Short mmCIF file of C-alpha atoms in Angstrom, two decimals:
data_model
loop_
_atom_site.label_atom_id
_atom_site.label_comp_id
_atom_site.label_asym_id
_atom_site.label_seq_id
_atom_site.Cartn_x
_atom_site.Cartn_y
_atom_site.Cartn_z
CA UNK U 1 -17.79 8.16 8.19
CA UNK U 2 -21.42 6.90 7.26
CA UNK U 3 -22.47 8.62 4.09
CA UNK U 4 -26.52 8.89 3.00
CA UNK U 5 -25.46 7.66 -0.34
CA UNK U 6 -23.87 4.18 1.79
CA UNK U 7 -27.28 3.58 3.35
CA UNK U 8 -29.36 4.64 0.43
CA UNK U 9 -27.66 2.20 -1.52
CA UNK U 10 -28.70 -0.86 1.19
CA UNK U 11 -32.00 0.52 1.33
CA UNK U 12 -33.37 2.22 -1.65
CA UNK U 13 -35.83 -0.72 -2.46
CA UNK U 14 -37.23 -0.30 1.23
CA UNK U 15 -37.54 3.27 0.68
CA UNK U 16 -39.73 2.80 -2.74
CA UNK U 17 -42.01 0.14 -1.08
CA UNK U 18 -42.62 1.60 2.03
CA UNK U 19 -42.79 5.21 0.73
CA UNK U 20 -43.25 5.56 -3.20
CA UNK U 21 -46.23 6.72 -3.26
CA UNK U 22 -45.25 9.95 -1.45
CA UNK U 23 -42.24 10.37 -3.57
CA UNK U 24 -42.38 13.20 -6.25
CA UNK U 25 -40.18 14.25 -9.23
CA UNK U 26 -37.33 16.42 -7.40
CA UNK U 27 -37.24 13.33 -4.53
CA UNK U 28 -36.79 10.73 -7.71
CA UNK U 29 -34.04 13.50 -8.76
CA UNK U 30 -32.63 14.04 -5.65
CA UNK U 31 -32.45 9.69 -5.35
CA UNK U 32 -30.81 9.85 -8.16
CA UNK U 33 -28.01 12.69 -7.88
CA UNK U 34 -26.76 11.47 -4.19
CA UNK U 35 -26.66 7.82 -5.76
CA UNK U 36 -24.42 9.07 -8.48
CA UNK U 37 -22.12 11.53 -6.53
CA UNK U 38 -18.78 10.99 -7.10
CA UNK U 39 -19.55 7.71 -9.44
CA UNK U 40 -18.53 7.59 -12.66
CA UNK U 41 -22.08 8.49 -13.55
CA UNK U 42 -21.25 12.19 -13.02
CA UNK U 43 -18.29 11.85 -15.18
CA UNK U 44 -14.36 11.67 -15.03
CA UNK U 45 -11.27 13.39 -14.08
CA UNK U 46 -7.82 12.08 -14.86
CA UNK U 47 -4.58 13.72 -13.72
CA UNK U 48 -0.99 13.09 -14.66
CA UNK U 49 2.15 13.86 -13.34
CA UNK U 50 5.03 14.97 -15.61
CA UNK U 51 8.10 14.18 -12.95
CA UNK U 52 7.17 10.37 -12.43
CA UNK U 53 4.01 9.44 -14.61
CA UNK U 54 1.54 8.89 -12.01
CA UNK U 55 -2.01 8.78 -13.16
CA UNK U 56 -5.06 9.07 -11.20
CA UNK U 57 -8.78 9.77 -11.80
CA UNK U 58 -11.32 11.23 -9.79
CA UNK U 59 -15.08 11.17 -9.67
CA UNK U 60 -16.69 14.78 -9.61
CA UNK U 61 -19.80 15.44 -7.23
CA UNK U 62 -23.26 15.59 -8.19
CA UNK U 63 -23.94 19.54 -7.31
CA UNK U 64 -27.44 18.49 -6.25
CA UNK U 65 -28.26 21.33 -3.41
CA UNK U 66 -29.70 18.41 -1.45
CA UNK U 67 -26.74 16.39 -1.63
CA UNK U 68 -24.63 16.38 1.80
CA UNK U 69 -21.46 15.17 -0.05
CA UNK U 70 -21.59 18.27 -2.30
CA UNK U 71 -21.72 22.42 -2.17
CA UNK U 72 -18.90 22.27 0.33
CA UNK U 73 -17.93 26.03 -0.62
CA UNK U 74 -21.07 27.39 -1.78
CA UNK U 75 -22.59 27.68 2.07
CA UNK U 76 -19.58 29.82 2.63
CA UNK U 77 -19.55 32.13 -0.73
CA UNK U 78 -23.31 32.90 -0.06
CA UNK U 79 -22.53 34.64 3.64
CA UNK U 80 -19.58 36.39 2.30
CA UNK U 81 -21.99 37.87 -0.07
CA UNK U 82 -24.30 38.98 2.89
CA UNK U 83 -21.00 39.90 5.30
CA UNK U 84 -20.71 42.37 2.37
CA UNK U 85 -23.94 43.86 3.00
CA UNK U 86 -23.64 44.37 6.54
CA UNK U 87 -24.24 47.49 8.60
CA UNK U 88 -22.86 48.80 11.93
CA UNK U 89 -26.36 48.43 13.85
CA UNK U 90 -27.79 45.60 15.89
CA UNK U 91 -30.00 43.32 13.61
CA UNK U 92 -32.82 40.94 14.43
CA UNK U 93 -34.15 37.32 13.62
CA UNK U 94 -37.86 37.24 13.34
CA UNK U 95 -39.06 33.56 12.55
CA UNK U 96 -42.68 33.00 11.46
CA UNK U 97 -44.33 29.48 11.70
CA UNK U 98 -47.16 27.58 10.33
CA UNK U 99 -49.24 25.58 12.93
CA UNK U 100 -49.36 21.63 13.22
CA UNK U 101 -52.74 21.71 11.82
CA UNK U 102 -51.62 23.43 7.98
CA UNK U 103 -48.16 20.81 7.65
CA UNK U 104 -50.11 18.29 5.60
CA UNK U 105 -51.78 21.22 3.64
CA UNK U 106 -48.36 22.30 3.19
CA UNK U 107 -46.90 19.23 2.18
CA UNK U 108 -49.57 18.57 -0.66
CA UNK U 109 -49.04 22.53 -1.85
CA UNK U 110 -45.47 23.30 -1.06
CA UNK U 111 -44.65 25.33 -3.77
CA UNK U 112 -47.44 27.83 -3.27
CA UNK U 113 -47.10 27.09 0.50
CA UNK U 114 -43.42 28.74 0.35
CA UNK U 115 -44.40 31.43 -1.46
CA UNK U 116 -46.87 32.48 0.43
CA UNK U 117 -44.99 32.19 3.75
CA UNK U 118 -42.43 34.65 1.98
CA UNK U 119 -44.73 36.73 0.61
CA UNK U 120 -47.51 36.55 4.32
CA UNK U 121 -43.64 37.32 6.04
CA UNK U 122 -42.61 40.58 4.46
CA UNK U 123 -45.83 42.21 4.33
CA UNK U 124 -46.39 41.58 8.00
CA UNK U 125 -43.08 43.21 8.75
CA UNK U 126 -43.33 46.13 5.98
CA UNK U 127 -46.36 46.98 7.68
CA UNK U 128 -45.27 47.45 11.34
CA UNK U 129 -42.17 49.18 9.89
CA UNK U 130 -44.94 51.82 8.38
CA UNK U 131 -46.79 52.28 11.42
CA UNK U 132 -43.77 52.81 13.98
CA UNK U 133 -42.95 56.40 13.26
CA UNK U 134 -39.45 55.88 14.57
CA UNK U 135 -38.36 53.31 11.70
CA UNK U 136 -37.80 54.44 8.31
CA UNK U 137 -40.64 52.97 5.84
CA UNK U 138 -38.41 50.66 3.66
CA UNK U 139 -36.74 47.95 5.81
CA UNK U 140 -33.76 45.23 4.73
CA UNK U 141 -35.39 41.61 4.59
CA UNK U 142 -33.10 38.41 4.08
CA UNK U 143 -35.49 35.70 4.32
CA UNK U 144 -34.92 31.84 4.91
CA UNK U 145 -36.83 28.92 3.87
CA UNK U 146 -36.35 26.33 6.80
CA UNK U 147 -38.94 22.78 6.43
CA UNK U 148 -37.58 20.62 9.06
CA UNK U 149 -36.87 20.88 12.45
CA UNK U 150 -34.45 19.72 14.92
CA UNK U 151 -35.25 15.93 14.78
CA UNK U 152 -35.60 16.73 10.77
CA UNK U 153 -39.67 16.79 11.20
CA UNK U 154 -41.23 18.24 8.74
CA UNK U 155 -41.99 21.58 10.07
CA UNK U 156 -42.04 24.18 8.02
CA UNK U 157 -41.09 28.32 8.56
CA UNK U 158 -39.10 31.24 8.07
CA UNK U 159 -36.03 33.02 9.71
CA UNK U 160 -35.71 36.80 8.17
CA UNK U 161 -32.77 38.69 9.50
CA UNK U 162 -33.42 42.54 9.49
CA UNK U 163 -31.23 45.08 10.30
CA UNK U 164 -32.39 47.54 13.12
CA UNK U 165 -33.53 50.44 11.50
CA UNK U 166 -34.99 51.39 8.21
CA UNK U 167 -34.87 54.22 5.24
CA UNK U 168 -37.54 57.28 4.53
CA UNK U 169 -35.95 58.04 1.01
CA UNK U 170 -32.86 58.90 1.43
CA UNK U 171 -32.80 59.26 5.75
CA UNK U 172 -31.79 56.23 7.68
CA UNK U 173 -34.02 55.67 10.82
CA UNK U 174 -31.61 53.50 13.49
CA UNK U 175 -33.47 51.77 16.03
CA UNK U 176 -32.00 51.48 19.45
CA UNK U 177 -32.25 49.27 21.80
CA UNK U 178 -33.51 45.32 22.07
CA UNK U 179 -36.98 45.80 20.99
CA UNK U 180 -37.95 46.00 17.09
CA UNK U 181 -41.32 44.53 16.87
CA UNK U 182 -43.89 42.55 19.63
CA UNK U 183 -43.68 38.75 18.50
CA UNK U 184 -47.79 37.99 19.37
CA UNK U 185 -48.74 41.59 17.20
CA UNK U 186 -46.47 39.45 14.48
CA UNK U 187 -48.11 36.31 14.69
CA UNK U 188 -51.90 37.69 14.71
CA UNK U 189 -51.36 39.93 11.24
CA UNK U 190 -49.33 37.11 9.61
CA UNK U 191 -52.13 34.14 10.40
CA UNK U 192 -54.68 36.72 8.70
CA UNK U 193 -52.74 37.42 5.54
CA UNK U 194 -51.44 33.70 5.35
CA UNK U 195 -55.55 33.09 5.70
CA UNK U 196 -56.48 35.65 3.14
CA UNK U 197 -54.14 34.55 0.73
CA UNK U 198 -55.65 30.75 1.21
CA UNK U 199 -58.90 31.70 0.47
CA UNK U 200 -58.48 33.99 -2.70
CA UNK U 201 -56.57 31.04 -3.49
CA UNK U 202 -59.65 28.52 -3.01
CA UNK U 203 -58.28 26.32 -0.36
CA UNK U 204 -60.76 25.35 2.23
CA UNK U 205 -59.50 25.92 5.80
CA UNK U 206 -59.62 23.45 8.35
CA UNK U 207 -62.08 23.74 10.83
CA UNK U 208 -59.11 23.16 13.73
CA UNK U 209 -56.58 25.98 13.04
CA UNK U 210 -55.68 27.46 16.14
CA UNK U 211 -56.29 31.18 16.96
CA UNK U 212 -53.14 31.97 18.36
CA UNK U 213 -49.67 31.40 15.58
CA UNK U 214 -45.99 31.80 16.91
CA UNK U 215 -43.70 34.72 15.26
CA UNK U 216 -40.64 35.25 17.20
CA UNK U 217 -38.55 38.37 17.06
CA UNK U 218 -35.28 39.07 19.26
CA UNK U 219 -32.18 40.45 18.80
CA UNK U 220 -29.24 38.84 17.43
CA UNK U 221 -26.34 41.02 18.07
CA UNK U 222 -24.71 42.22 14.68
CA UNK U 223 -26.35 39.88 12.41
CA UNK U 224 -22.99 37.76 11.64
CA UNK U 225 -24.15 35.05 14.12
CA UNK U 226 -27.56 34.53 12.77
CA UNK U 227 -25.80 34.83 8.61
CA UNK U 228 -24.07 32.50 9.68
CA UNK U 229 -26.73 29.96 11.41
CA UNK U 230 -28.65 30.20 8.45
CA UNK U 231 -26.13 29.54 5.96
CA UNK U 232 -25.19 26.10 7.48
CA UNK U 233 -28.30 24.49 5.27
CA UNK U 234 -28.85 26.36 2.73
CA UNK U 235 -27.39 23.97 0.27
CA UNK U 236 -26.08 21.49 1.76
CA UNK U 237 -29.53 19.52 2.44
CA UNK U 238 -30.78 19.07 6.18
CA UNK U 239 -28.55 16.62 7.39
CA UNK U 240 -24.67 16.63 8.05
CA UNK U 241 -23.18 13.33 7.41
CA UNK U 242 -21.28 13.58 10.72
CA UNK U 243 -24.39 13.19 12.61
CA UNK U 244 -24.74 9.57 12.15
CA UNK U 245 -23.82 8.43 14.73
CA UNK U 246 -24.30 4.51 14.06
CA UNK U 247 -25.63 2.04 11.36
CA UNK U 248 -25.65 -1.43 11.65
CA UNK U 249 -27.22 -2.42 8.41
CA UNK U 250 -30.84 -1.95 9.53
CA UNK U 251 -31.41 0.91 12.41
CA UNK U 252 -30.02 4.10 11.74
CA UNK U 253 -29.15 6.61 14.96
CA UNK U 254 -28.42 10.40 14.09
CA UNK U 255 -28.24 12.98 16.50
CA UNK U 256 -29.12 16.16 17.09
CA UNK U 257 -29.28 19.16 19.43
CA UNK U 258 -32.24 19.87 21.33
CA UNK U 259 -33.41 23.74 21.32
CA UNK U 260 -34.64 23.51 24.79
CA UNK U 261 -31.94 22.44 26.38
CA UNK U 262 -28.81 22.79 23.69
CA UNK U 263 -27.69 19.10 24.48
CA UNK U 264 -27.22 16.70 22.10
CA UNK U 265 -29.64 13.78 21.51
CA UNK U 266 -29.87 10.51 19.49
CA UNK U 267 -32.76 8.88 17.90
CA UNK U 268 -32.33 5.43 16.36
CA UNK U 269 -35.30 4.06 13.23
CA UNK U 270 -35.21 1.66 10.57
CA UNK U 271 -32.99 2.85 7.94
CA UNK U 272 -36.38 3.46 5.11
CA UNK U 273 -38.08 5.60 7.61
CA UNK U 274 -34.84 7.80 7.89
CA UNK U 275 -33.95 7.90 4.71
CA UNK U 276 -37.71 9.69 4.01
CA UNK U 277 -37.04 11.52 6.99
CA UNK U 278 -34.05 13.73 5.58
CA UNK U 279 -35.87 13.52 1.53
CA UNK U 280 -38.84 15.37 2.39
CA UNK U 281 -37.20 18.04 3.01
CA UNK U 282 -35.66 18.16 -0.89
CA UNK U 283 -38.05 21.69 -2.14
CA UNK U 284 -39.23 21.44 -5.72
CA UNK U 285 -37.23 22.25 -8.38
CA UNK U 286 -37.15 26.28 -9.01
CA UNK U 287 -38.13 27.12 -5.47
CA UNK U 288 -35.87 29.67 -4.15
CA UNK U 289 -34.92 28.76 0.14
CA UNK U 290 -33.23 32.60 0.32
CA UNK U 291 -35.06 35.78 -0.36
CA UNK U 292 -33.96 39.41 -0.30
CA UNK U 293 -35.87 42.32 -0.28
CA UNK U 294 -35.88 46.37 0.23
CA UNK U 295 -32.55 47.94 0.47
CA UNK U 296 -30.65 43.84 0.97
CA UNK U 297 -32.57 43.36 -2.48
CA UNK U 298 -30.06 42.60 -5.64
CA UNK U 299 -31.31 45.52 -7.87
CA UNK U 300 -31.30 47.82 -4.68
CA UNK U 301 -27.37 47.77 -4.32
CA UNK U 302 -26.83 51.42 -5.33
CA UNK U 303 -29.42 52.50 -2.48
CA UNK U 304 -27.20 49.95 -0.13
CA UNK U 305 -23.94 51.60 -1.04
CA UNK U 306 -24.52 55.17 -0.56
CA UNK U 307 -26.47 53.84 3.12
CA UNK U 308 -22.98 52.30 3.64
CA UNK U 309 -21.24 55.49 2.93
CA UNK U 310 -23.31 57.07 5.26
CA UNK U 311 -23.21 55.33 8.50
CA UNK U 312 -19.12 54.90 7.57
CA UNK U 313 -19.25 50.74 7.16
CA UNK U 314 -15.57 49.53 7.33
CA UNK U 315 -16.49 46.30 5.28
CA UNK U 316 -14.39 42.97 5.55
CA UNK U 317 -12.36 42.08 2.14
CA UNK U 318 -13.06 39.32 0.28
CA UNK U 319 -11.54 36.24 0.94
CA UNK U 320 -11.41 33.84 -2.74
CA UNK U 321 -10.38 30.98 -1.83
CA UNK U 322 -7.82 29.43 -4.67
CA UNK U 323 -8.54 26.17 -6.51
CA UNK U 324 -6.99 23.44 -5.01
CA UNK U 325 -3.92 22.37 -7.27
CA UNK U 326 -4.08 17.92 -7.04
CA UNK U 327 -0.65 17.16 -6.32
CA UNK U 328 0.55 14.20 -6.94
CA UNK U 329 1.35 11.20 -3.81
CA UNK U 330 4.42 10.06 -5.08
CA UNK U 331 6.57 13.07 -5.63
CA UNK U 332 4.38 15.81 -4.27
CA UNK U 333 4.68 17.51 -7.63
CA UNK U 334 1.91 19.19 -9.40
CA UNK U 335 -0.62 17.22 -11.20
CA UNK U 336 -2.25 18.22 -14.85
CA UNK U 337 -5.84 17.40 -16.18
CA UNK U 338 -5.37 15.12 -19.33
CA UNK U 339 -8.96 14.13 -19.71
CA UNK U 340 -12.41 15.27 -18.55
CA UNK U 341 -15.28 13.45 -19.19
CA UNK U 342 -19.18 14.23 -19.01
CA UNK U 343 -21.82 12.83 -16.73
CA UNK U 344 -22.95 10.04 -18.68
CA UNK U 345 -26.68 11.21 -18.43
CA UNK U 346 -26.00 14.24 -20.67
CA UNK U 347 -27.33 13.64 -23.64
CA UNK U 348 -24.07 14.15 -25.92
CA UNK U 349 -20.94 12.97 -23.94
CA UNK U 350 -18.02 14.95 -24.78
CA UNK U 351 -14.26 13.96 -24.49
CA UNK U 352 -11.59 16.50 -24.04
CA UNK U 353 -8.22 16.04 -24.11
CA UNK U 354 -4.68 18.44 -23.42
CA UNK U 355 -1.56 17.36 -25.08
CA UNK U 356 1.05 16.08 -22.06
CA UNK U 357 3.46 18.29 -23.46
#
């Protein structure tokens, strides 16, 4: 399989010329992490086996959340978490997006760009919930972080999953049917508080936004399927490694599904132009991609239970998935750790060492 860190490695110098001045701290970091995945730069493992004295070492990842070579469990812990949280109503995807005209105003204020997409998001919705006198005031918000799109464009939005219905103190409000709320009302109250928010905040608009925003909203059956859509990059970076498709040393060809159509596509470019391609997407260091709030909120959990309780959820168990024992090639026995090093970059390597007895 072609790995990022394989053509990184051929190409890195081409990447700084062509595009250094664009690179900021958590892209040098992010360089620097998927360079040193499973290298001895992120430290050591050695194993023994007792039965025939085989020794191996292994090379642990990097844990960057931008790294495709790492977080290989941690997709799947996070929407076991949310399966937990689920409720026996029909739920809905509602995806807000910022117009061609704002991505370079995004891109030079990302930080305060994402928070304000969060923050435009769940006001927009908390406010239709309060008007429709058939949904409950306080509504269940998981909110995504999504930059890229489906050729990894920088394109920046969110996908909230909310469950259909919502809470008037202590009364649950279900809402049937496939209608929640009208996708153009969405996109009209979000572009003025995204708007609002830029100008307490000083930024001068451009003179070409566009009057008319997209916000989507449609129903999603029971909410696993869209969990489980947006868990695939939530820390895994934007790219899976199995997508490229091709790499002869200078041109690099990934595909990728169209969302027209569903079928799969290629695109071939030179192997710099790629590389910064997938690493603008790497969000600055702190940022949050997932965001819960109302009743899917960590500190409202209590308020969760007893609405589980009420509508009788029948909640799937919780699958922990055991640590893989390293067993050893030559007699298939068991292997022990005998020595774990450090990542050389900490700044006081430590050695640790269990007796073989």
């Amino acid at each position: 399989m072609i790995t990022l860190a394989q053509i990184l490695r051929d190409h890195e110098a081409g990447l700084q010329q062509h595009f250094g001045a664009r690179l900021r701290p958590e892209h040098h970091a992010a360089l620097q992490s998927i360079l040193a995945c499973h290298t001895p730069e992120c430290g050591e493992v050695r194993y023994h086996c007792r039965s025939c004295q085989q020794v191996q070492q292994a090379y642990p990842s990097c844990g960057h959340r931008s790294c495709p070579a790492c977080q290989h469990g941690t997709n799947s812990q996070w929407l076991g978490r949310q399966r937990q949280k689920l409720l026996p109503v029909d739920y809905f995807l509602v995806t807000f997006t910022l117009p061609a005209q704002l991505r370079g105003f995004a891109w030079h204020h990302l930080r305060w760009t994402c928070h304000a997409l969060f923050q435009a998001a769940r006001e927009t919705l908390c406010q239709f919930a309060r008007n429709d006198k058939r949904l409950g005031n306080q509504l269940g918000l998981v909110g995504v972080l999504h930059t890229h799109s489906r050729r990894l464009a920088f394109h920046p939005h969110v996908h909230i999953v909310v469950p259909g219905g919502g809470l008037t103190g202590h009364h649950w409000h279900a809402r049937a049917g496939r209608y929640l709320f009208n996708g153009r009302a969405l996109a009209t109250v979000f572009r003025a508080k995204f708007l609002t928010r830029m100008r307490e905040q000083g930024f001068a608009l451009p003179e070409s936004i566009p009057g008319h925003w997209v916000a989507q909203c449609e129903q999603v059956g029971r909410g696993d399927q869209a969990l489980t859509y947006l868990a695939r990059y939530l820390y895994r970076g934007v790219l899976r490694e199995q997508n490229i498709v091709d790499y002869d040393g200078e041109q690099v060809t990934f595909r990728y599904q169209d969302s027209q159509t569903r079928r799969w596509q290629t695109l071939t470019e030179p192997a710099n132009r790629f590389l910064w391609r997938v690493l603008q997407h790497v969000l600055p260091k702190g940022l949050r991609r997932v965001r819960e709030y109302g009743f899917l909120h960590g500190g409202a959990r209590k308020t969760l239970h007893r609405l589980q309780l009420r509508l009788q959820v029948a909640l799937p168990g919780i699958v922990t998935q055991p640590r893989k024992q390293r067993v050893c090639p030559c007699c298939g026995e068991p292997m022990g750790i005998t020595l774990w090093r450090r990542p050389c970059r900490w700044p006081v390597p430590i050695i640790r060492r269990r007796c073989l007895a």
